[in-house]
Coordinates of C-alpha atoms in Angstrom, one line a residue:
Chain A
M1 CA 0.0 0.1 -0.1
L2 CA 1.1 3.2 -1.3
P3 CA 1.7 6.1 2.0
P4 CA -0.7 8.5 2.6
V5 CA 0.3 11.9 0.9
P6 CA 1.2 14.7 3.9
L7 CA -0.6 17.2 4.8
S8 CA 2.8 19.0 2.8
W9 CA 2.6 18.7 -0.3
Y10 CA -1.6 20.1 -0.5
L11 CA -0.4 22.9 1.4
V12 CA 2.1 23.3 -1.5
L13 CA -0.7 22.4 -3.6
S14 CA -3.1 25.7 -2.7
V15 CA -0.5 27.7 -2.4
I16 CA 0.6 27.4 -5.6
L17 CA -2.9 27.3 -7.1
F18 CA -3.3 30.9 -5.4
A19 CA -0.3 31.9 -6.4
L20 CA -1.6 31.7 -9.9
G21 CA -4.8 33.3 -9.0
V22 CA -3.3 36.0 -7.7
A23 CA -0.8 36.6 -10.9
G24 CA -3.8 35.4 -13.3
F25 CA -5.5 38.7 -11.9
L26 CA -2.8 41.1 -12.0
Y27 CA -2.4 40.2 -15.6
R28 CA -5.2 38.9 -17.7
K29 CA -6.6 41.2 -19.5
S30 CA -9.5 39.9 -19.9
V31 CA -12.5 39.9 -17.5
I32 CA -14.0 36.9 -17.7
T33 CA -10.7 35.6 -16.9
V34 CA -10.1 37.2 -14.3
F35 CA -13.0 36.9 -12.2
M36 CA -11.9 32.8 -13.4
S37 CA -8.8 34.0 -11.9
I38 CA -10.6 35.1 -8.2
E39 CA -12.6 31.6 -8.3
L40 CA -9.6 30.1 -8.3
M41 CA -8.0 31.3 -6.1
L42 CA -11.4 30.3 -3.4
N43 CA -10.4 26.6 -4.5
A44 CA -7.2 27.0 -2.3
V45 CA -8.9 28.1 -0.2
N46 CA -11.2 25.4 0.0
L47 CA -8.5 23.3 -0.3
S48 CA -6.5 24.7 2.8
F49 CA -9.4 24.2 4.4
V50 CA -10.3 20.8 3.6
S51 CA -6.7 19.6 4.3
F52 CA -6.5 21.1 7.7
S53 CA -9.2 20.0 8.8
Y54 CA -8.8 16.5 8.2
E55 CA -5.1 16.9 9.7
L56 CA -6.7 18.1 13.1
K57 CA -9.6 15.2 13.1
R58 CA -12.3 18.0 12.8
V59 CA -15.2 18.5 11.4
D60 CA -15.4 22.3 11.2
G61 CA -13.4 23.1 7.9
H62 CA -15.1 20.9 6.3
I63 CA -18.1 23.3 6.8
Y64 CA -16.4 26.3 6.2
S65 CA -15.8 24.8 2.8
F66 CA -19.2 24.2 2.1
F67 CA -20.1 27.5 3.3
V68 CA -17.1 29.4 1.3
M69 CA -18.8 28.1 -1.9
V70 CA -22.0 29.3 -1.5
V71 CA -20.7 32.7 -0.6
A72 CA -18.0 31.9 -4.3
A73 CA -22.1 31.1 -6.2
A74 CA -24.3 34.2 -4.9
E75 CA -20.7 35.8 -5.5
A76 CA -20.5 34.2 -9.1
A77 CA -24.3 35.2 -9.6
V78 CA -23.6 38.6 -8.8
G79 CA -20.0 39.3 -10.5
L80 CA -21.8 37.5 -14.2
A81 CA -24.9 39.8 -13.4
I82 CA -22.1 43.3 -12.8
I83 CA -19.8 42.0 -16.1
L84 CA -23.6 41.7 -18.3
T85 CA -24.2 44.9 -17.7
V86 CA -20.6 46.8 -18.9
F87 CA -20.7 43.8 -21.4
K88 CA -24.4 45.7 -22.5
N89 CA -23.5 49.3 -22.1
R90 CA -19.8 49.0 -23.7
G91 CA -19.2 46.1 -27.0
T92 CA -16.2 44.6 -24.4
L93 CA -14.7 43.1 -21.7
Q94 CA -10.7 44.6 -21.5
I95 CA -9.8 45.8 -18.5
D96 CA -8.5 48.4 -20.0
E97 CA -11.1 50.2 -21.9
V98 CA -13.8 49.8 -19.0
D99 CA -11.5 53.1 -18.3
S100 CA -13.5 56.4 -17.9
M101 CA -12.7 57.4 -14.8
K102 CA -9.5 59.4 -14.9
L103 CA -8.0 63.3 -13.5
Chain B
M1 CA -17.6 21.1 22.2
F2 CA -20.5 20.8 20.4
G3 CA -22.6 20.1 23.3
N4 CA -26.5 21.7 22.9
F5 CA -26.8 22.8 19.3
Q6 CA -29.7 24.3 20.4
P7 CA -29.2 28.1 21.5
A8 CA -31.5 29.8 24.3
S9 CA -34.1 32.1 23.4
V10 CA -32.4 35.4 24.8
E11 CA -29.5 34.4 22.0
Y12 CA -31.7 34.9 19.0
L13 CA -33.2 38.4 21.0
R14 CA -29.1 39.0 21.1
F15 CA -29.4 38.5 17.2
L16 CA -32.9 40.5 16.8
P17 CA -31.5 42.9 14.8
E18 CA -30.3 40.7 11.9
I19 CA -32.9 39.1 12.1
L20 CA -35.2 42.0 11.8
L21 CA -33.4 43.5 8.9
S22 CA -33.5 40.0 6.7
A23 CA -37.2 39.8 7.0
F24 CA -38.0 43.1 6.1
G25 CA -35.6 43.1 3.3
I26 CA -37.8 39.9 2.5
I27 CA -40.6 41.3 2.6
I28 CA -39.6 44.4 0.8
M29 CA -38.7 42.0 -2.5
M30 CA -42.2 40.6 -2.2
L31 CA -43.8 43.6 -1.7
E32 CA -42.0 45.2 -5.4
A33 CA -42.9 42.2 -7.4
V34 CA -47.1 43.2 -7.0
S35 CA -46.3 46.6 -6.4
K36 CA -47.8 48.7 -9.1
G37 CA -47.0 51.7 -10.2
K38 CA -45.5 54.1 -7.0
R39 CA -42.9 52.1 -4.7
T40 CA -42.3 55.1 -1.7
Y41 CA -43.9 53.6 0.4
L42 CA -41.4 50.5 0.3
G43 CA -38.5 53.2 1.0
V44 CA -41.1 53.5 4.8
I45 CA -40.8 50.1 5.0
A46 CA -37.2 50.4 4.5
L47 CA -37.6 52.8 7.5
I48 CA -39.8 51.1 9.7
G49 CA -37.4 47.9 9.6
I50 CA -34.5 50.0 10.5
A51 CA -36.0 51.9 13.7
A52 CA -37.3 48.5 14.4
A53 CA -32.9 47.1 14.2
F54 CA -32.4 49.8 16.6
A55 CA -35.2 49.3 18.9
A56 CA -33.9 45.2 18.9
N57 CA -29.9 47.1 18.9
A58 CA -29.9 48.8 22.3
W59 CA -32.4 46.4 24.3
A60 CA -29.7 43.0 22.7
Y61 CA -26.9 45.9 24.9
F62 CA -28.3 46.2 28.1
N63 CA -28.8 42.1 27.3
G64 CA -25.3 42.3 25.9
G65 CA -23.7 38.4 25.7
P66 CA -21.9 35.5 23.2
A67 CA -24.7 34.8 21.3
F68 CA -24.5 31.0 19.4
Q69 CA -21.5 29.3 20.7
N70 CA -19.4 32.7 20.3
M71 CA -19.4 32.6 17.2
I72 CA -21.2 37.0 17.9
L73 CA -20.5 38.8 21.1
I74 CA -23.2 41.7 21.6
D75 CA -20.5 44.4 24.1
G76 CA -20.7 48.0 24.0
Y77 CA -18.9 47.7 21.0
G78 CA -20.4 45.6 19.2
A79 CA -24.3 47.5 19.9
F80 CA -22.2 50.8 19.3
F81 CA -20.8 49.4 15.7
R82 CA -23.8 48.3 15.3
G83 CA -26.2 51.8 15.5
L84 CA -24.2 53.7 13.9
V85 CA -24.1 51.5 10.5
L86 CA -28.3 51.5 11.2
V87 CA -27.8 55.4 11.6
V88 CA -25.9 55.3 8.4
G89 CA -29.0 52.9 6.4
F90 CA -31.4 54.9 7.5
L91 CA -29.8 58.4 6.4
C92 CA -28.3 56.8 3.1
I93 CA -32.5 55.4 2.2
L94 CA -33.8 59.2 3.8
A95 CA -31.4 60.4 1.0
A96 CA -31.9 58.5 -1.6
F97 CA -35.7 59.0 -2.3
S98 CA -35.8 62.6 -4.2
Y99 CA -32.3 61.2 -5.7
L100 CA -34.6 58.0 -7.8
E101 CA -37.0 59.0 -8.7
R102 CA -35.1 62.0 -10.4
E103 CA -33.2 58.8 -11.4
H104 CA -36.3 57.1 -12.7
A105 CA -34.4 54.3 -10.4
Q106 CA -38.1 54.1 -8.0
T107 CA -38.0 50.5 -7.4
G108 CA -37.3 48.2 -4.1
E109 CA -34.0 46.4 -4.7
Y110 CA -32.3 50.1 -3.2
Y111 CA -34.7 49.8 -0.6
A112 CA -34.1 45.9 0.7
L113 CA -30.5 46.0 -0.1
I114 CA -29.2 49.3 2.0
L115 CA -31.1 46.6 3.7
F116 CA -29.2 43.3 3.2
S117 CA -25.9 44.9 3.5
L118 CA -27.2 46.2 7.0
V119 CA -27.2 43.2 7.7
G120 CA -23.7 42.0 7.1
Q121 CA -22.6 44.8 8.8
C122 CA -24.2 44.1 11.5
I123 CA -22.8 40.9 11.5
L124 CA -19.6 42.2 11.3
S125 CA -19.4 44.8 14.3
T126 CA -20.2 42.0 16.4
S127 CA -19.0 38.9 15.7
T128 CA -15.8 37.7 17.5
D129 CA -15.4 34.2 15.3
L130 CA -13.6 35.0 11.9
I131 CA -15.6 32.7 9.6
M132 CA -19.3 34.6 11.5
V133 CA -16.5 37.3 9.9
F134 CA -16.3 36.7 7.0
I135 CA -20.1 35.7 6.8
G136 CA -20.8 39.2 7.2
L137 CA -18.3 40.9 5.2
E138 CA -19.1 38.8 2.0
I139 CA -23.4 39.9 3.1
S140 CA -22.4 43.3 3.2
S141 CA -20.3 43.5 -0.1
I142 CA -22.4 41.2 -2.5
A143 CA -25.7 43.6 -1.8
T144 CA -23.4 47.0 -1.8
Y145 CA -21.8 45.3 -5.1
I146 CA -25.2 45.9 -6.5
L147 CA -25.8 48.5 -5.7
A148 CA -22.4 50.5 -7.0
G149 CA -24.1 49.6 -9.7
F150 CA -27.6 50.4 -9.1
L151 CA -28.4 52.5 -12.5
R152 CA -27.9 50.2 -14.0
D153 CA -28.4 52.0 -18.0
D154 CA -25.4 54.2 -16.3
T155 CA -21.7 53.9 -18.0
R156 CA -20.1 55.2 -14.5
N157 CA -22.6 53.2 -12.1
N158 CA -21.2 49.5 -14.2
E159 CA -17.7 50.8 -13.9
S160 CA -18.1 51.5 -10.5
A161 CA -19.5 48.4 -9.7
L162 CA -17.7 45.6 -11.4
K163 CA -14.5 47.5 -10.2
Y164 CA -15.7 47.2 -7.0
F165 CA -17.0 43.9 -7.1
L166 CA -13.5 42.3 -8.5
L167 CA -10.9 44.0 -6.2
G168 CA -13.9 43.9 -2.3
S169 CA -13.8 40.0 -4.2
F170 CA -10.1 39.3 -4.7
A171 CA -9.7 41.4 -0.9
T172 CA -12.3 38.7 0.7
A173 CA -10.0 35.5 -1.1
F174 CA -7.0 37.3 0.5
L175 CA -8.7 37.5 4.2
L176 CA -10.6 34.1 3.5
Y177 CA -6.7 32.7 2.9
G178 CA -6.2 33.9 6.4
I179 CA -8.6 32.9 7.7
A180 CA -8.0 28.8 6.7
W181 CA -4.4 29.4 7.6
I182 CA -4.8 31.1 10.9
Y183 CA -7.3 27.6 11.3
G184 CA -4.8 25.6 10.1
L185 CA -2.4 26.9 12.9
T186 CA -4.9 27.0 16.2
G187 CA -7.3 25.2 15.3
S188 CA -9.7 27.4 16.3
T189 CA -11.8 30.5 14.0
N190 CA -12.7 31.8 17.3
L191 CA -10.2 35.2 18.8
E192 CA -10.1 35.0 21.6
E193 CA -9.1 31.0 21.5
I194 CA -6.4 31.7 18.7
R195 CA -5.2 33.7 20.9
R196 CA -4.8 31.6 23.4
G197 CA -3.5 28.4 20.4
L198 CA -0.5 31.1 20.0
T199 CA 0.6 32.4 22.4
Q200 CA 0.9 28.6 23.4
G201 CA 1.9 26.8 20.9
T202 CA 4.7 26.3 19.2
Q203 CA 4.0 26.9 15.5
P204 CA 6.3 29.2 13.1
L205 CA 5.8 32.4 13.9
V206 CA 7.0 32.5 9.9
L207 CA 3.1 31.3 9.2
I208 CA 2.1 33.7 11.9
G209 CA 3.0 35.9 10.0
L210 CA 2.0 35.4 6.8
A211 CA -1.5 34.3 7.8
A212 CA -1.8 37.5 9.7
A213 CA -0.3 39.6 6.8
L214 CA -3.0 38.1 4.9
L215 CA -5.6 39.0 6.9
F216 CA -4.5 42.2 6.8
V217 CA -4.1 42.7 3.3
G218 CA -8.7 41.7 3.1
F219 CA -9.1 44.5 5.3
A220 CA -7.1 47.1 4.8
F221 CA -8.8 46.3 1.5
K222 CA -12.3 46.3 2.4
V223 CA -10.9 50.3 4.4
S224 CA -8.4 51.4 1.5
V225 CA -5.9 51.4 4.0
A226 CA -2.8 51.9 1.1
P227 CA -1.7 50.8 -0.3
F228 CA -4.3 48.5 -1.3
Q229 CA -6.9 51.9 -1.8
V230 CA -6.5 52.1 -5.3
W231 CA -10.4 51.3 -6.0
T232 CA -12.3 53.8 -4.1
P233 CA -11.3 57.1 -6.3
D234 CA -13.2 55.7 -9.3
V235 CA -15.6 52.9 -6.9
Y236 CA -16.7 56.4 -5.3
Q237 CA -16.9 58.6 -8.7
G238 CA -19.0 56.4 -10.5
A239 CA -21.6 55.3 -8.0
A240 CA -25.2 57.3 -7.6
A241 CA -23.9 59.6 -4.7
P242 CA -26.7 58.3 -1.7
V243 CA -24.3 54.9 -2.9
T244 CA -21.6 56.1 -3.0
A245 CA -23.1 58.1 0.9
F246 CA -23.3 54.9 2.6
L247 CA -19.9 53.1 0.7
S248 CA -18.2 56.0 3.1
A249 CA -19.8 56.1 6.0
G250 CA -21.3 52.3 6.7
P251 CA -19.6 49.2 5.2
K252 CA -16.5 51.1 5.9
A253 CA -17.2 51.4 9.6
A254 CA -17.9 47.8 9.6
A255 CA -15.2 47.2 8.4
F256 CA -13.1 49.1 10.6
A257 CA -15.1 47.8 14.0
I258 CA -14.2 44.3 12.8
F259 CA -9.8 45.3 11.9
F260 CA -10.0 46.5 15.5
R261 CA -11.5 43.6 16.9
V262 CA -9.3 41.2 14.9
F263 CA -6.1 42.6 15.2
L264 CA -6.4 43.6 19.0
T265 CA -7.8 40.6 20.6
S266 CA -6.1 38.2 18.6
F267 CA -2.7 39.2 16.9
R268 CA -2.1 41.2 20.7
P269 CA 0.4 38.6 22.9
F270 CA 2.6 40.3 18.5
S271 CA 1.6 43.9 18.1
D272 CA 5.1 44.9 19.3
R273 CA 6.2 43.1 15.2
W274 CA 2.7 44.6 12.8
L275 CA 2.5 47.5 14.9
P276 CA 5.3 49.3 13.1
L277 CA 3.4 48.0 9.4
V278 CA 0.6 49.8 10.5
W279 CA 2.3 52.6 11.7
G280 CA 3.2 52.8 7.6
C281 CA -0.4 51.9 6.5
A282 CA -1.9 55.0 8.4
L283 CA 1.0 57.6 7.5
A284 CA 1.0 56.2 3.4
T285 CA -3.0 56.3 3.6
M286 CA -3.0 60.5 5.2
I287 CA 0.4 60.8 2.3
I288 CA -2.0 59.6 -0.8
G289 CA -5.2 60.8 0.6
N290 CA -4.5 63.9 1.1
F291 CA -2.2 64.6 -1.9
A292 CA -4.3 63.4 -4.3
A293 CA -7.4 65.2 -3.2
L294 CA -5.3 68.5 -4.0
L295 CA -5.1 67.5 -7.8
Q296 CA -9.1 66.6 -8.4
T297 CA -11.8 68.5 -9.8
N298 CA -14.8 66.4 -9.4
I299 CA -16.6 66.9 -6.2
K300 CA -17.5 63.0 -5.6
R301 CA -13.4 61.9 -6.6
L302 CA -11.7 64.8 -4.1
L303 CA -14.3 63.5 -1.5
G304 CA -12.9 60.0 -2.3
Y305 CA -9.2 60.2 -1.9
S306 CA -10.6 62.7 1.1
S307 CA -11.9 59.3 2.3
I308 CA -8.8 57.1 2.2
A309 CA -7.0 60.4 4.3
H310 CA -9.4 59.9 6.9
A311 CA -9.2 56.1 7.0
G312 CA -5.7 57.5 7.3
Y313 CA -6.8 59.2 10.7
V314 CA -8.5 56.1 11.8
M315 CA -5.1 54.1 11.2
I316 CA -3.3 56.1 13.4
A317 CA -5.7 55.3 16.3
F318 CA -5.3 51.7 15.4
T319 CA -1.4 52.5 15.6
A320 CA -1.8 53.6 19.7
A321 CA -3.4 50.4 20.0
S322 CA -4.6 51.2 23.8
Q323 CA -7.9 51.7 25.1
I324 CA -8.7 55.0 24.2
G325 CA -7.0 55.2 20.5
T326 CA -10.3 52.6 20.2
A327 CA -12.9 55.0 21.1
A328 CA -10.7 57.7 19.5
A329 CA -12.0 55.3 16.7
M330 CA -14.9 55.1 17.1
F331 CA -15.8 58.9 18.1
Y332 CA -13.7 59.1 14.1
L333 CA -16.3 57.6 12.4
A334 CA -19.2 57.9 14.0
S335 CA -17.9 61.8 12.7
Y336 CA -17.0 60.9 10.0
A337 CA -19.7 59.0 8.7
L338 CA -22.7 61.7 9.8
M339 CA -20.3 64.7 8.3
N340 CA -19.5 62.3 5.2
I341 CA -23.5 61.4 4.5
G342 CA -24.4 65.2 4.0
A343 CA -21.8 66.4 2.2
F344 CA -22.9 63.5 -0.3
A345 CA -26.5 64.3 0.0
I346 CA -26.1 67.2 -0.5
I347 CA -23.6 66.5 -3.3
S348 CA -26.7 63.9 -5.0
H349 CA -28.8 66.9 -4.8
I350 CA -26.8 69.5 -6.6
A351 CA -25.5 67.6 -8.9
G352 CA -28.6 67.1 -11.3
R353 CA -30.8 65.0 -13.3
N354 CA -27.9 62.2 -14.7
E355 CA -25.5 63.7 -12.0
R356 CA -24.4 66.1 -14.6
H357 CA -23.2 68.8 -12.6
V358 CA -20.5 67.2 -10.3
K359 CA -17.0 69.0 -11.0
L360 CA -16.3 72.2 -8.4
E361 CA -16.7 74.5 -11.3
D362 CA -20.3 73.4 -10.9
L363 CA -21.0 75.2 -7.5
A364 CA -19.7 78.2 -8.6
G365 CA -22.3 81.1 -7.4
L366 CA -24.0 78.4 -5.4
G367 CA -24.1 80.7 -2.2
R368 CA -26.6 83.4 -3.7
R369 CA -28.8 80.8 -5.1
E370 CA -29.7 78.1 -2.1
P371 CA -28.2 79.1 0.8
V372 CA -29.6 77.1 3.5
I373 CA -28.0 74.9 1.6
S374 CA -24.5 76.8 1.1
A375 CA -25.0 76.6 4.7
L376 CA -25.4 72.9 6.0
L377 CA -22.1 72.5 2.6
A378 CA -20.2 74.5 4.4
V379 CA -20.9 73.1 8.2
F380 CA -19.7 69.6 6.4
V381 CA -16.9 71.0 5.3
F382 CA -15.8 73.0 8.2
S383 CA -16.5 69.1 9.9
L384 CA -14.1 67.8 7.5
I385 CA -11.6 69.7 8.1
G386 CA -11.9 69.4 11.4
V387 CA -13.0 72.5 12.7
P388 CA -13.7 73.3 16.7
L389 CA -17.9 72.9 17.4
T390 CA -17.4 70.3 15.1
G391 CA -17.4 66.4 15.3
G392 CA -14.7 66.5 13.1
F393 CA -12.7 68.6 15.5
F394 CA -13.2 66.7 18.1
G395 CA -12.8 62.9 16.2
K396 CA -9.2 64.5 15.2
F397 CA -8.1 66.2 18.6
Y398 CA -9.2 62.6 20.1
V399 CA -7.4 60.4 18.1
F400 CA -4.3 63.2 17.8
Q401 CA -4.3 63.0 22.3
A402 CA -4.5 59.1 22.0
A403 CA -1.3 58.7 19.5
L404 CA 0.9 61.2 21.5
N405 CA -0.5 58.9 24.9
S406 CA 1.3 56.0 23.0
H407 CA 4.0 58.4 22.6
L408 CA 3.8 58.6 18.2
V409 CA 5.1 61.1 18.7
W410 CA 6.2 61.7 14.9
L411 CA 3.3 60.4 13.5
T412 CA 0.9 62.9 15.5
V413 CA 2.9 65.8 14.0
L414 CA 2.9 64.4 10.7
G415 CA -1.0 63.5 11.4
L416 CA -1.5 67.4 12.2
I417 CA 0.7 68.6 8.8
N418 CA -1.7 66.2 7.4
S419 CA -4.8 67.9 8.6
A420 CA -3.2 71.4 6.7
I421 CA -2.9 71.0 3.7
A422 CA -6.2 69.0 3.7
A423 CA -7.7 72.4 4.2
Y424 CA -6.6 73.7 1.5
Y425 CA -9.0 71.5 -1.1
Y426 CA -11.4 71.1 1.1
L427 CA -11.7 75.2 1.3
K428 CA -11.7 74.5 -1.7
I429 CA -15.0 73.7 -2.2
L430 CA -16.2 76.7 -0.6
L431 CA -14.3 78.8 -2.5
A432 CA -16.1 78.0 -5.4
V433 CA -19.2 78.3 -3.3
Y434 CA -19.0 81.2 -1.9
M435 CA -17.1 83.9 -3.9
Q436 CA -16.8 82.5 -7.3
E437 CA -19.5 83.6 -10.1
P438 CA -20.2 81.0 -11.8
A439 CA -18.8 80.8 -15.8
T440 CA -22.2 80.1 -17.9
I441 CA -24.7 82.2 -17.3
A442 CA -27.9 80.7 -16.9
Q443 CA -26.8 78.1 -14.5
E444 CA -30.4 75.9 -14.8
S445 CA -32.5 76.4 -11.6
L446 CA -32.6 73.4 -8.8
P447 CA -35.8 72.2 -8.1
A448 CA -36.1 72.3 -4.2
P449 CA -34.7 69.8 -2.7
A450 CA -36.8 66.7 -1.2
P451 CA -38.1 67.5 2.6
S452 CA -37.1 63.7 3.2
L453 CA -33.8 64.6 1.8
L454 CA -33.8 67.6 3.4
V455 CA -35.1 65.5 7.4
A456 CA -31.4 63.3 5.8
I457 CA -29.1 66.5 5.7
W458 CA -30.5 67.8 8.0
A459 CA -29.9 65.1 10.8
S460 CA -26.4 64.9 9.5
A461 CA -25.7 68.4 10.2
I462 CA -27.3 68.3 13.3
G463 CA -25.5 65.2 14.1
T464 CA -22.1 67.0 13.4
L465 CA -22.8 69.7 15.4
F466 CA -23.7 67.6 18.4
L467 CA -21.1 65.5 18.4
G468 CA -18.6 69.4 18.1
I469 CA -19.9 70.1 20.9
F470 CA -21.0 67.6 23.5
P471 CA -18.8 65.0 23.0
S472 CA -18.9 63.4 26.2
A473 CA -21.6 61.7 25.9
V474 CA -20.9 59.6 23.4
L475 CA -16.9 59.2 23.8
S476 CA -17.4 58.0 27.4
F477 CA -20.0 55.4 25.4
A478 CA -17.5 54.9 23.7
S479 CA -14.3 54.9 26.4
L480 CA -16.1 52.3 27.9
S481 CA -17.1 50.5 25.3
A482 CA -13.3 50.0 23.8
A483 CA -12.6 48.5 27.4
P484 CA -11.4 44.9 26.3
F485 CA -9.0 46.8 23.6
R486 CA -5.9 48.0 24.3

């Protein structure tokens, strides 16, 4: 039988996912991709919640990850609606072009 | 630990403000679906709901204590901020009646969203568990994302909502990752237990620092503290004026409340390590806010930058990390909320249909055209500067006093210099109102302000002056309830 995967592997994976999300948020130009990057960050959070919870032999971390999912779903509903109105009024989803308010 | 799942009835009563607000919000949504014609009465229902929640909050304060397995705690501190955000919501609904009428957006959603957002802010003010912090923050934020883009055919509103949404959720992800790591390091999300876990445990200091830093980034975004303030001017400029008033007062006060509570409870034993960081953030926030505001010609954007600067003053009180520092921050946030709502309510009136007149030069000659409104605007501007007899003066006074008490001489000096610089751009507003002749010959005359708007403006003005003339009533309550945070 294979030895169990140690906790640190999960945590490293979650750090990598989170960092990818941050990088995507900062460098991507399409609003949709930026939004997907945020979801990726939330998934990294969920992964660490679940693995910590498993390590601590406690159930609350699992429940927290459900909270995160529910909130992420609500956020996605609102976010996509906002993105839709932006697209309707401007015809573009490039971050650089949705920038009319400056000095 | 989860012995008894059935909460006592007193716990529900302590949570009653949130329950009432949610119930009224849902009722408004349902009535909205079936009502035809004028929707103003839905706003009145919302006002009744907020008033009921305020009464419930007062009851909860006198019967304070923890509720729901220590998820929330009703103490003086929580009740203070819960009351504050309820007052903010009340005034912002009053100020919005005529605005929504003018923009042909008189729908029930506005009132329902304000109520839902208040639910989140009430939870934030009273939560003592990081998971409740997350849920409160999200309830508050998701409703305000929609509010920022409420006029959905207005491109500025769209842009404001998009930026607020993207940066707000980005910040939430940071906060959440911090919560996950704190949970992993201490096995708990309760603030007191985290403190115990961190002081007794043997976790590597680097990881604790990283987790705390993630939480700090998340909160700093929400209260628009440098270097995480970039979204503030755009969002405040783009959103509808009554919404901006709400955003700059309610969510900010609640986020500051929980920011103080988390860091001065859970991470207090390590304060030597993070207080220098807060010191730097306070200074950077003041400088960025004030210097950028000097260059602005759009009043809403100017007040957006000024709101960043004011967050910097609150951060000075944070740096003091003492009971009087926390009390000073509470007083400051209360007076800031009142004067800012007043100023934005007046702007929402002056701006005219579609908010066309939001440049500084549009204010020219206002003193002659609208003497009463101009005088009230002067009160708010003086309070923002920090002139004696206004709430803003005592807010700054107590903040600097707390800073000196904690031997932060340099920060106090730099803060005073900053508030002198700030006077320049605030006085530019008054200069335009009273000294300049209108550039265009025939400025369209403003319609008379609606009675509801006048009530909101007068109430804010009276509140601002009350805090400036009789500050001790509020301050003594604040210092009493700030006792757990030193």
